[in-house]
PDB file of C-alpha atoms in Angstrom:
ATOM      1  CA  MET J  53     189.439  62.717  52.573  1.00  0.00           C
ATOM      2  CA  GLY J  54     185.994  61.710  52.777  1.00  0.00           C
ATOM      3  CA  ASP J  55     185.465  63.076  49.612  1.00  0.00           C
ATOM      4  CA  LEU J  56     188.767  62.288  47.438  1.00  0.00           C
ATOM      5  CA  ILE J  57     188.380  58.238  48.428  1.00  0.00           C
ATOM      6  CA  PHE J  58     184.352  58.921  46.439  1.00  0.00           C
ATOM      7  CA  GLY J  59     186.328  61.037  43.634  1.00  0.00           C
ATOM      8  CA  TYR J  60     189.349  58.282  43.561  1.00  0.00           C
ATOM      9  CA  ASP J  61     186.846  54.850  43.155  1.00  0.00           C
ATOM     10  CA  LEU J  62     184.546  57.283  40.930  1.00  0.00           C
ATOM     11  CA  GLY J  63     187.650  57.330  38.788  1.00  0.00           C
ATOM     12  CA  ILE J  64     189.443  54.551  39.551  1.00  0.00           C
ATOM     13  CA  THR J  65     186.806  52.047  38.795  1.00  0.00           C
ATOM     14  CA  ARG J  66     186.283  53.105  34.765  1.00  0.00           C
ATOM     15  CA  GLY J  67     189.895  52.188  34.444  1.00  0.00           C
ATOM     16  CA  VAL J  68     190.218  48.693  36.168  1.00  0.00           C
ATOM     17  CA  THR J  69     186.925  48.118  33.886  1.00  0.00           C
ATOM     18  CA  SER J  70     188.966  48.301  30.962  1.00  0.00           C
ATOM     19  CA  MET J  71     192.055  47.009  31.240  1.00  0.00           C
ATOM     20  CA  GLU J  72     193.012  43.252  30.252  1.00  0.00           C
ATOM     21  CA  PRO J  73     195.005  41.799  32.450  1.00  0.00           C
ATOM     22  CA  PHE J  74     191.608  42.663  35.177  1.00  0.00           C
ATOM     23  CA  LEU J  75     189.696  41.595  32.812  1.00  0.00           C
ATOM     24  CA  ILE J  76     190.845  38.412  31.752  1.00  0.00           C
ATOM     25  CA  LYS J  77     191.359  37.232  35.436  1.00  0.00           C
ATOM     26  CA  PHE J  78     187.929  37.839  36.913  1.00  0.00           C
ATOM     27  CA  PHE J  79     185.735  38.281  33.277  1.00  0.00           C
ATOM     28  CA  PRO J  80     187.207  36.642  31.046  1.00  0.00           C
ATOM     29  CA  SER J  81     183.454  35.747  28.933  1.00  0.00           C
ATOM     30  CA  VAL J  82     184.041  40.167  28.775  1.00  0.00           C
ATOM     31  CA  TYR J  83     187.761  40.255  27.396  1.00  0.00           C
ATOM     32  CA  LYS J  84     186.239  37.876  24.513  1.00  0.00           C
ATOM     33  CA  GLN J  85     183.933  39.892  24.011  1.00  0.00           C
ATOM     34  CA  MET J  86     186.035  42.894  23.293  1.00  0.00           C
ATOM     35  CA  GLN J  87     188.324  41.195  21.772  1.00  0.00           C
ATOM     36  CA  ASP J  88     185.613  39.775  18.698  1.00  0.00           C
ATOM     37  CA  GLU J  89     186.253  41.930  15.802  1.00  0.00           C
ATOM     38  CA  SER J  90     183.411  40.145  13.311  1.00  0.00           C
ATOM     39  CA  ASN J  91     181.290  41.207  17.189  1.00  0.00           C
ATOM     40  CA  HIS J  92     179.503  44.204  15.910  1.00  0.00           C
ATOM     41  CA  GLU J  93     178.129  45.636  18.532  1.00  0.00           C
ATOM     42  CA  SER J  94     178.117  48.830  20.208  1.00  0.00           C
ATOM     43  CA  GLN J  95     180.722  49.609  23.198  1.00  0.00           C
ATOM     44  CA  TYR J  96     178.106  49.487  25.696  1.00  0.00           C
ATOM     45  CA  CYS J  97     176.933  45.714  24.988  1.00  0.00           C
ATOM     46  CA  LYS J  98     180.671  44.772  25.459  1.00  0.00           C
ATOM     47  CA  PHE J  99     180.770  45.281  29.361  1.00  0.00           C
ATOM     48  CA  ASP J 100     176.836  43.718  29.460  1.00  0.00           C
ATOM     49  CA  ASN J 101     177.282  41.144  31.527  1.00  0.00           C
ATOM     50  CA  GLU J 102     175.593  39.845  34.801  1.00  0.00           C
ATOM     51  CA  LEU J 103     179.365  39.768  37.468  1.00  0.00           C
ATOM     52  CA  LEU J 104     181.046  43.335  35.840  1.00  0.00           C
ATOM     53  CA  THR J 105     177.486  45.319  36.699  1.00  0.00           C
ATOM     54  CA  LEU J 106     177.386  44.027  40.154  1.00  0.00           C
ATOM     55  CA  PHE J 107     181.135  44.840  41.030  1.00  0.00           C
ATOM     56  CA  THR J 108     180.643  48.666  39.824  1.00  0.00           C
ATOM     57  CA  SER J 109     177.051  48.865  42.047  1.00  0.00           C
ATOM     58  CA  SER J 110     177.553  46.937  44.621  1.00  0.00           C
ATOM     59  CA  LEU J 111     179.428  49.759  46.495  1.00  0.00           C
ATOM     60  CA  TYR J 112     176.467  52.109  45.451  1.00  0.00           C
ATOM     61  CA  LEU J 113     173.795  49.513  46.951  1.00  0.00           C
ATOM     62  CA  ALA J 114     176.238  49.087  50.509  1.00  0.00           C
ATOM     63  CA  ALA J 115     177.016  53.655  50.460  1.00  0.00           C
ATOM     64  CA  LEU J 116     172.718  53.793  50.089  1.00  0.00           C
ATOM     65  CA  VAL J 117     172.800  51.196  52.851  1.00  0.00           C
ATOM     66  CA  ALA J 118     175.189  52.249  55.198  1.00  0.00           C
ATOM     67  CA  SER J 119     174.236  55.833  54.975  1.00  0.00           C
ATOM     68  CA  PHE J 120     171.413  55.503  57.528  1.00  0.00           C
ATOM     69  CA  CYS J 121     172.031  53.415  59.120  1.00  0.00           C
ATOM     70  CA  ALA J 122     175.440  54.917  60.342  1.00  0.00           C
ATOM     71  CA  SER J 123     172.675  57.785  60.996  1.00  0.00           C
ATOM     72  CA  THR J 124     172.306  55.820  64.611  1.00  0.00           C
ATOM     73  CA  THR J 125     175.541  55.547  65.601  1.00  0.00           C
ATOM     74  CA  THR J 126     176.723  58.698  64.274  1.00  0.00           C
ATOM     75  CA  ARG J 127     173.889  59.846  66.657  1.00  0.00           C
ATOM     76  CA  MET J 128     175.091  57.986  69.618  1.00  0.00           C
ATOM     77  CA  MET J 129     179.440  58.332  68.978  1.00  0.00           C
ATOM     78  CA  GLY J 130     178.981  61.684  67.246  1.00  0.00           C
ATOM     79  CA  ARG J 131     180.153  62.905  64.347  1.00  0.00           C
ATOM     80  CA  LYS J 132     184.260  62.079  64.803  1.00  0.00           C
ATOM     81  CA  THR J 133     182.974  58.049  65.003  1.00  0.00           C
ATOM     82  CA  SER J 134     181.515  57.529  61.985  1.00  0.00           C
ATOM     83  CA  MET J 135     183.951  59.132  59.826  1.00  0.00           C
ATOM     84  CA  PHE J 136     186.910  57.430  61.659  1.00  0.00           C
ATOM     85  CA  VAL J 137     184.111  54.232  60.562  1.00  0.00           C
ATOM     86  CA  GLY J 138     184.385  54.911  57.724  1.00  0.00           C
ATOM     87  CA  GLY J 139     188.124  55.686  56.463  1.00  0.00           C
ATOM     88  CA  LEU J 140     188.542  52.192  58.026  1.00  0.00           C
ATOM     89  CA  PHE J 141     185.630  50.117  55.827  1.00  0.00           C
ATOM     90  CA  PHE J 142     187.387  52.030  52.858  1.00  0.00           C
ATOM     91  CA  LEU J 143     190.964  51.230  54.392  1.00  0.00           C
ATOM     92  CA  VAL J 144     189.830  47.581  54.329  1.00  0.00           C
ATOM     93  CA  GLY J 145     188.933  47.256  51.295  1.00  0.00           C
ATOM     94  CA  ALA J 146     190.897  48.563  49.210  1.00  0.00           C
ATOM     95  CA  LEU J 147     193.110  45.837  50.186  1.00  0.00           C
ATOM     96  CA  LEU J 148     190.456  43.650  49.626  1.00  0.00           C
ATOM     97  CA  ASN J 149     190.823  45.357  45.938  1.00  0.00           C
ATOM     98  CA  GLY J 150     194.181  45.202  45.363  1.00  0.00           C
ATOM     99  CA  PHE J 151     195.394  41.625  46.893  1.00  0.00           C
ATOM    100  CA  ALA J 152     192.316  40.093  45.144  1.00  0.00           C
ATOM    101  CA  ILE J 153     192.347  36.108  44.269  1.00  0.00           C
ATOM    102  CA  ASN J 154     189.209  35.150  42.927  1.00  0.00           C
ATOM    103  CA  ILE J 155     185.749  37.729  42.208  1.00  0.00           C
ATOM    104  CA  GLU J 156     184.153  36.847  45.420  1.00  0.00           C
ATOM    105  CA  MET J 157     187.356  39.066  47.174  1.00  0.00           C
ATOM    106  CA  LEU J 158     186.075  42.019  45.052  1.00  0.00           C
ATOM    107  CA  ILE J 159     182.906  41.530  45.098  1.00  0.00           C
ATOM    108  CA  ILE J 160     182.985  41.910  48.996  1.00  0.00           C
ATOM    109  CA  GLY J 161     185.805  44.907  48.868  1.00  0.00           C
ATOM    110  CA  ARG J 162     183.892  46.680  47.245  1.00  0.00           C
ATOM    111  CA  LEU J 163     181.074  46.207  49.221  1.00  0.00           C
ATOM    112  CA  LEU J 164     182.945  47.342  52.357  1.00  0.00           C
ATOM    113  CA  LEU J 165     184.216  50.111  49.320  1.00  0.00           C
ATOM    114  CA  GLY J 166     180.518  51.092  50.112  1.00  0.00           C
ATOM    115  CA  PHE J 167     180.290  51.067  53.249  1.00  0.00           C
ATOM    116  CA  GLY J 168     183.380  53.572  53.668  1.00  0.00           C
ATOM    117  CA  VAL J 169     182.135  56.010  51.534  1.00  0.00           C
ATOM    118  CA  GLY J 170     178.402  55.766  53.329  1.00  0.00           C
ATOM    119  CA  TYR J 171     179.700  56.416  56.284  1.00  0.00           C
ATOM    120  CA  CYS J 172     181.762  58.739  55.279  1.00  0.00           C
ATOM    121  CA  ASN J 173     178.582  60.782  53.912  1.00  0.00           C
ATOM    122  CA  GLN J 174     175.615  59.560  55.618  1.00  0.00           C
ATOM    123  CA  VAL J 175     176.382  62.565  57.488  1.00  0.00           C
ATOM    124  CA  ARG J 176     173.932  64.399  55.302  1.00  0.00           C
ATOM    125  CA  LEU J 177     171.460  62.061  54.469  1.00  0.00           C
ATOM    126  CA  HIS J 178     171.129  62.400  58.608  1.00  0.00           C
ATOM    127  CA  ILE J 179     170.631  66.129  58.252  1.00  0.00           C
ATOM    128  CA  ILE J 180     169.180  66.325  55.320  1.00  0.00           C
ATOM    129  CA  PHE J 181     166.151  63.948  56.492  1.00  0.00           C
ATOM    130  CA  ASN J 182     165.836  65.884  60.056  1.00  0.00           C
ATOM    131  CA  ALA J 183     166.255  69.180  58.803  1.00  0.00           C
ATOM    132  CA  PHE J 184     166.541  69.174  55.137  1.00  0.00           C
ATOM    133  CA  ASN J 185     169.616  71.102  55.912  1.00  0.00           C
ATOM    134  CA  LEU J 186     171.924  70.288  52.289  1.00  0.00           C
ATOM    135  CA  VAL J 187     175.062  70.715  53.485  1.00  0.00           C
ATOM    136  CA  PRO J 188     178.121  68.225  54.931  1.00  0.00           C
ATOM    137  CA  VAL J 189     177.101  67.617  58.330  1.00  0.00           C
ATOM    138  CA  TYR J 190     180.732  69.019  60.439  1.00  0.00           C
ATOM    139  CA  LEU J 191     182.154  70.673  58.469  1.00  0.00           C
ATOM    140  CA  SER J 192     178.683  73.238  59.226  1.00  0.00           C
ATOM    141  CA  GLU J 193     179.114  72.820  63.099  1.00  0.00           C
ATOM    142  CA  MET J 194     182.164  73.403  63.481  1.00  0.00           C
ATOM    143  CA  ALA J 195     182.837  76.372  61.358  1.00  0.00           C
ATOM    144  CA  PRO J 196     182.702  80.090  61.441  1.00  0.00           C
ATOM    145  CA  THR J 197     179.977  81.196  59.599  1.00  0.00           C
ATOM    146  CA  THR J 198     182.533  83.263  57.112  1.00  0.00           C
ATOM    147  CA  ILE J 199     183.521  80.337  55.553  1.00  0.00           C
ATOM    148  CA  ARG J 200     181.307  77.514  56.042  1.00  0.00           C
ATOM    149  CA  GLY J 201     180.410  77.914  52.210  1.00  0.00           C
ATOM    150  CA  ALA J 202     184.391  77.679  51.407  1.00  0.00           C
ATOM    151  CA  LEU J 203     184.596  74.308  53.386  1.00  0.00           C
ATOM    152  CA  ASN J 204     181.879  73.085  51.703  1.00  0.00           C
ATOM    153  CA  ILE J 205     182.817  73.775  48.136  1.00  0.00           C
ATOM    154  CA  GLY J 206     186.267  72.721  48.879  1.00  0.00           C
ATOM    155  CA  PHE J 207     184.860  70.048  50.386  1.00  0.00           C
ATOM    156  CA  GLN J 208     182.433  69.170  47.336  1.00  0.00           C
ATOM    157  CA  MET J 209     185.881  69.627  45.138  1.00  0.00           C
ATOM    158  CA  MET J 210     187.438  66.812  46.217  1.00  0.00           C
ATOM    159  CA  ILE J 211     184.999  63.997  44.406  1.00  0.00           C
ATOM    160  CA  THR J 212     186.488  66.262  41.468  1.00  0.00           C
ATOM    161  CA  ILE J 213     190.103  65.898  42.378  1.00  0.00           C
ATOM    162  CA  GLY J 214     189.901  62.434  43.198  1.00  0.00           C
ATOM    163  CA  ILE J 215     188.154  61.349  40.014  1.00  0.00           C
ATOM    164  CA  LEU J 216     192.291  63.268  38.492  1.00  0.00           C
ATOM    165  CA  ILE J 217     193.430  61.219  40.995  1.00  0.00           C
ATOM    166  CA  ALA J 218     192.272  58.646  39.730  1.00  0.00           C
ATOM    167  CA  ASN J 219     192.946  58.711  35.892  1.00  0.00           C
ATOM    168  CA  LEU J 220     195.794  59.818  36.184  1.00  0.00           C
ATOM    169  CA  ILE J 221     197.171  56.722  38.767  1.00  0.00           C
ATOM    170  CA  ASN J 222     194.829  54.925  35.555  1.00  0.00           C
ATOM    171  CA  TYR J 223     197.694  56.019  33.099  1.00  0.00           C
ATOM    172  CA  GLY J 224     200.276  55.230  34.311  1.00  0.00           C
ATOM    173  CA  THR J 225     199.655  51.483  35.552  1.00  0.00           C
ATOM    174  CA  ALA J 226     197.301  50.720  32.175  1.00  0.00           C
ATOM    175  CA  LYS J 227     199.861  48.638  30.535  1.00  0.00           C
ATOM    176  CA  LEU J 228     201.763  46.968  34.412  1.00  0.00           C
ATOM    177  CA  GLU J 229     200.319  43.519  34.542  1.00  0.00           C
ATOM    178  CA  TYR J 230     199.387  43.858  37.421  1.00  0.00           C
ATOM    179  CA  GLY J 231     199.256  47.430  37.161  1.00  0.00           C
ATOM    180  CA  TRP J 232     195.101  47.140  38.218  1.00  0.00           C
ATOM    181  CA  ARG J 233     196.210  45.765  41.821  1.00  0.00           C
ATOM    182  CA  ILE J 234     198.368  49.210  42.019  1.00  0.00           C
ATOM    183  CA  SER J 235     194.635  51.555  40.894  1.00  0.00           C
ATOM    184  CA  LEU J 236     192.773  49.555  43.493  1.00  0.00           C
ATOM    185  CA  GLY J 237     194.628  49.224  46.268  1.00  0.00           C
ATOM    186  CA  ILE J 238     196.196  53.551  46.918  1.00  0.00           C
ATOM    187  CA  GLY J 239     192.023  53.648  47.340  1.00  0.00           C
ATOM    188  CA  ALA J 240     193.755  53.003  50.849  1.00  0.00           C
ATOM    189  CA  VAL J 241     195.843  56.239  51.431  1.00  0.00           C
ATOM    190  CA  PRO J 242     193.312  58.273  51.544  1.00  0.00           C
ATOM    191  CA  ALA J 243     191.683  55.647  53.948  1.00  0.00           C
ATOM    192  CA  ILE J 244     194.172  56.041  56.348  1.00  0.00           C
ATOM    193  CA  MET J 245     195.094  59.477  56.213  1.00  0.00           C
ATOM    194  CA  LEU J 246     190.598  59.797  57.030  1.00  0.00           C
ATOM    195  CA  CYS J 247     191.572  57.686  60.163  1.00  0.00           C
ATOM    196  CA  VAL J 248     194.438  59.374  60.774  1.00  0.00           C
ATOM    197  CA  GLY J 249     193.043  62.742  61.032  1.00  0.00           C
ATOM    198  CA  SER J 250     189.490  61.292  61.859  1.00  0.00           C
ATOM    199  CA  LEU J 251     192.089  60.435  65.633  1.00  0.00           C
ATOM    200  CA  PHE J 252     193.501  64.392  65.909  1.00  0.00           C
ATOM    201  CA  LEU J 253     189.309  66.112  65.213  1.00  0.00           C
ATOM    202  CA  GLY J 254     187.036  66.763  68.027  1.00  0.00           C
ATOM    203  CA  ASP J 255     183.251  66.361  68.162  1.00  0.00           C
ATOM    204  CA  THR J 256     181.231  69.183  66.827  1.00  0.00           C
ATOM    205  CA  PRO J 257     179.328  71.486  69.310  1.00  0.00           C
ATOM    206  CA  ASN J 258     175.849  69.748  68.518  1.00  0.00           C
ATOM    207  CA  SER J 259     176.961  66.496  68.382  1.00  0.00           C
ATOM    208  CA  LEU J 260     178.469  66.807  72.258  1.00  0.00           C
ATOM    209  CA  VAL J 261     175.087  68.562  72.794  1.00  0.00           C
ATOM    210  CA  GLU J 262     173.387  65.914  71.404  1.00  0.00           C
ATOM    211  CA  ARG J 263     174.667  63.775  74.020  1.00  0.00           C
ATOM    212  CA  GLY J 264     174.161  65.557  76.630  1.00  0.00           C
ATOM    213  CA  LYS J 265     177.214  66.992  77.402  1.00  0.00           C
ATOM    214  CA  ILE J 266     176.403  70.412  77.523  1.00  0.00           C
ATOM    215  CA  GLU J 267     179.027  71.869  79.483  1.00  0.00           C
ATOM    216  CA  ALA J 268     182.098  70.170  76.552  1.00  0.00           C
ATOM    217  CA  ALA J 269     180.259  71.520  73.844  1.00  0.00           C
ATOM    218  CA  LYS J 270     180.531  75.045  75.371  1.00  0.00           C
ATOM    219  CA  LYS J 271     184.549  74.012  75.634  1.00  0.00           C
ATOM    220  CA  MET J 272     184.543  73.082  72.234  1.00  0.00           C
ATOM    221  CA  LEU J 273     182.915  76.350  71.445  1.00  0.00           C
ATOM    222  CA  GLN J 274     184.768  78.590  73.085  1.00  0.00           C
ATOM    223  CA  ARG J 275     187.510  76.041  70.919  1.00  0.00           C
ATOM    224  CA  ILE J 276     186.979  76.345  67.686  1.00  0.00           C
ATOM    225  CA  ARG J 277     185.343  80.206  67.666  1.00  0.00           C
ATOM    226  CA  GLY J 278     188.942  81.061  69.754  1.00  0.00           C
ATOM    227  CA  VAL J 279     187.120  83.715  72.129  1.00  0.00           C
ATOM    228  CA  ASP J 280     185.942  82.673  76.224  1.00  0.00           C
ATOM    229  CA  ASN J 281     182.357  84.532  75.345  1.00  0.00           C
ATOM    230  CA  VAL J 282     179.864  82.718  72.832  1.00  0.00           C
ATOM    231  CA  ASN J 283     176.871  82.894  74.978  1.00  0.00           C
ATOM    232  CA  GLU J 284     174.728  83.587  72.424  1.00  0.00           C
ATOM    233  CA  GLU J 285     175.914  81.499  69.677  1.00  0.00           C
ATOM    234  CA  PHE J 286     176.038  78.757  72.560  1.00  0.00           C
ATOM    235  CA  GLU J 287     171.966  79.721  73.958  1.00  0.00           C
ATOM    236  CA  GLU J 288     171.275  79.242  70.463  1.00  0.00           C
ATOM    237  CA  LEU J 289     172.828  75.440  69.508  1.00  0.00           C
ATOM    238  CA  VAL J 290     170.824  74.572  72.803  1.00  0.00           C
ATOM    239  CA  ASP J 291     167.631  75.743  71.595  1.00  0.00           C
ATOM    240  CA  ALA J 292     167.874  74.218  68.163  1.00  0.00           C
ATOM    241  CA  THR J 293     168.956  71.015  69.329  1.00  0.00           C
ATOM    242  CA  LYS J 294     165.715  71.385  72.260  1.00  0.00           C
ATOM    243  CA  ALA J 295     164.005  71.782  68.533  1.00  0.00           C
ATOM    244  CA  ALA J 296     165.001  69.367  66.465  1.00  0.00           C
ATOM    245  CA  LYS J 297     164.695  66.994  69.790  1.00  0.00           C
ATOM    246  CA  ASP J 298     161.237  67.919  70.292  1.00  0.00           C
ATOM    247  CA  VAL J 299     159.743  66.876  66.363  1.00  0.00           C
ATOM    248  CA  GLU J 300     157.744  63.311  66.141  1.00  0.00           C
ATOM    249  CA  HIS J 301     157.698  60.826  64.140  1.00  0.00           C
ATOM    250  CA  PRO J 302     160.293  63.101  61.638  1.00  0.00           C
ATOM    251  CA  TRP J 303     160.045  59.745  58.864  1.00  0.00           C
ATOM    252  CA  LYS J 304     155.719  60.600  58.452  1.00  0.00           C
ATOM    253  CA  ASN J 305     155.983  64.035  58.662  1.00  0.00           C
ATOM    254  CA  ILE J 306     158.855  64.268  55.413  1.00  0.00           C
ATOM    255  CA  ILE J 307     155.284  63.905  53.295  1.00  0.00           C
ATOM    256  CA  GLN J 308     153.308  66.119  54.396  1.00  0.00           C
ATOM    257  CA  PRO J 309     152.995  68.302  51.304  1.00  0.00           C
ATOM    258  CA  LYS J 310     154.617  71.883  53.067  1.00  0.00           C
ATOM    259  CA  TYR J 311     158.017  69.734  52.494  1.00  0.00           C
ATOM    260  CA  ARG J 312     157.589  68.469  49.898  1.00  0.00           C
ATOM    261  CA  PRO J 313     159.292  70.523  47.958  1.00  0.00           C
ATOM    262  CA  HIS J 314     162.234  69.839  50.994  1.00  0.00           C
ATOM    263  CA  SER J 315     161.488  66.420  50.053  1.00  0.00           C
ATOM    264  CA  LEU J 316     162.306  67.202  46.027  1.00  0.00           C
ATOM    265  CA  PHE J 317     165.215  68.375  46.250  1.00  0.00           C
ATOM    266  CA  ALA J 318     167.214  66.418  48.702  1.00  0.00           C
ATOM    267  CA  LEU J 319     166.454  63.201  46.528  1.00  0.00           C
TER     268      LEU J 319
END
């Protein structure tokens, strides 16, 4: 659900911003340009509108800001809490967009959607900037090594599935007067699933060790591995966490010449 909501938003926005009832209500000047047969400008110029640009881009700007702010939440409260908060942001944002009566509600809703995406996906950024690890944190920390790669590929695949679902919904709602409300509001469904689902997820052993909950971390590792003897893996986990905490000035270190290839791949 974490990446499905991102993919869904990518797909849904493209369709909604070309629906005539949506443009008439919120962006009449764009609609007028689209209907002007005497205007021979390109399709791009027809949509050249600052407010419309703000509507689409505000999500990504908010996601960028949230991804850095949320790293503190992740460190202090765990991956599970960040996923729940992200789902909550996305839920409120989707509902605001679905029930929007003015452009202000639309923009605020988009900003909240961006915070939701940022919180759900910041775990990747958090690890990129701290350990140069390019895989989603939660899956990597919970999954056995034998299926870790497959799960991470599935995580990426959910983006494209979200885009597909969004396009199918847009196709079905395009002819409806309030179809844009349905398209935007349905984003609340995966957000609810993410919020509810996160309540049943355990926190990762790595996160528990980071927060000093050593015994709880070992029990969680035993639970997800299905065996009692996890001493070797647990010791490696504790050592790795200690090594990460011992790193001084991580943001300064990242610009050192020896880390430039890693930084380039991360960017």
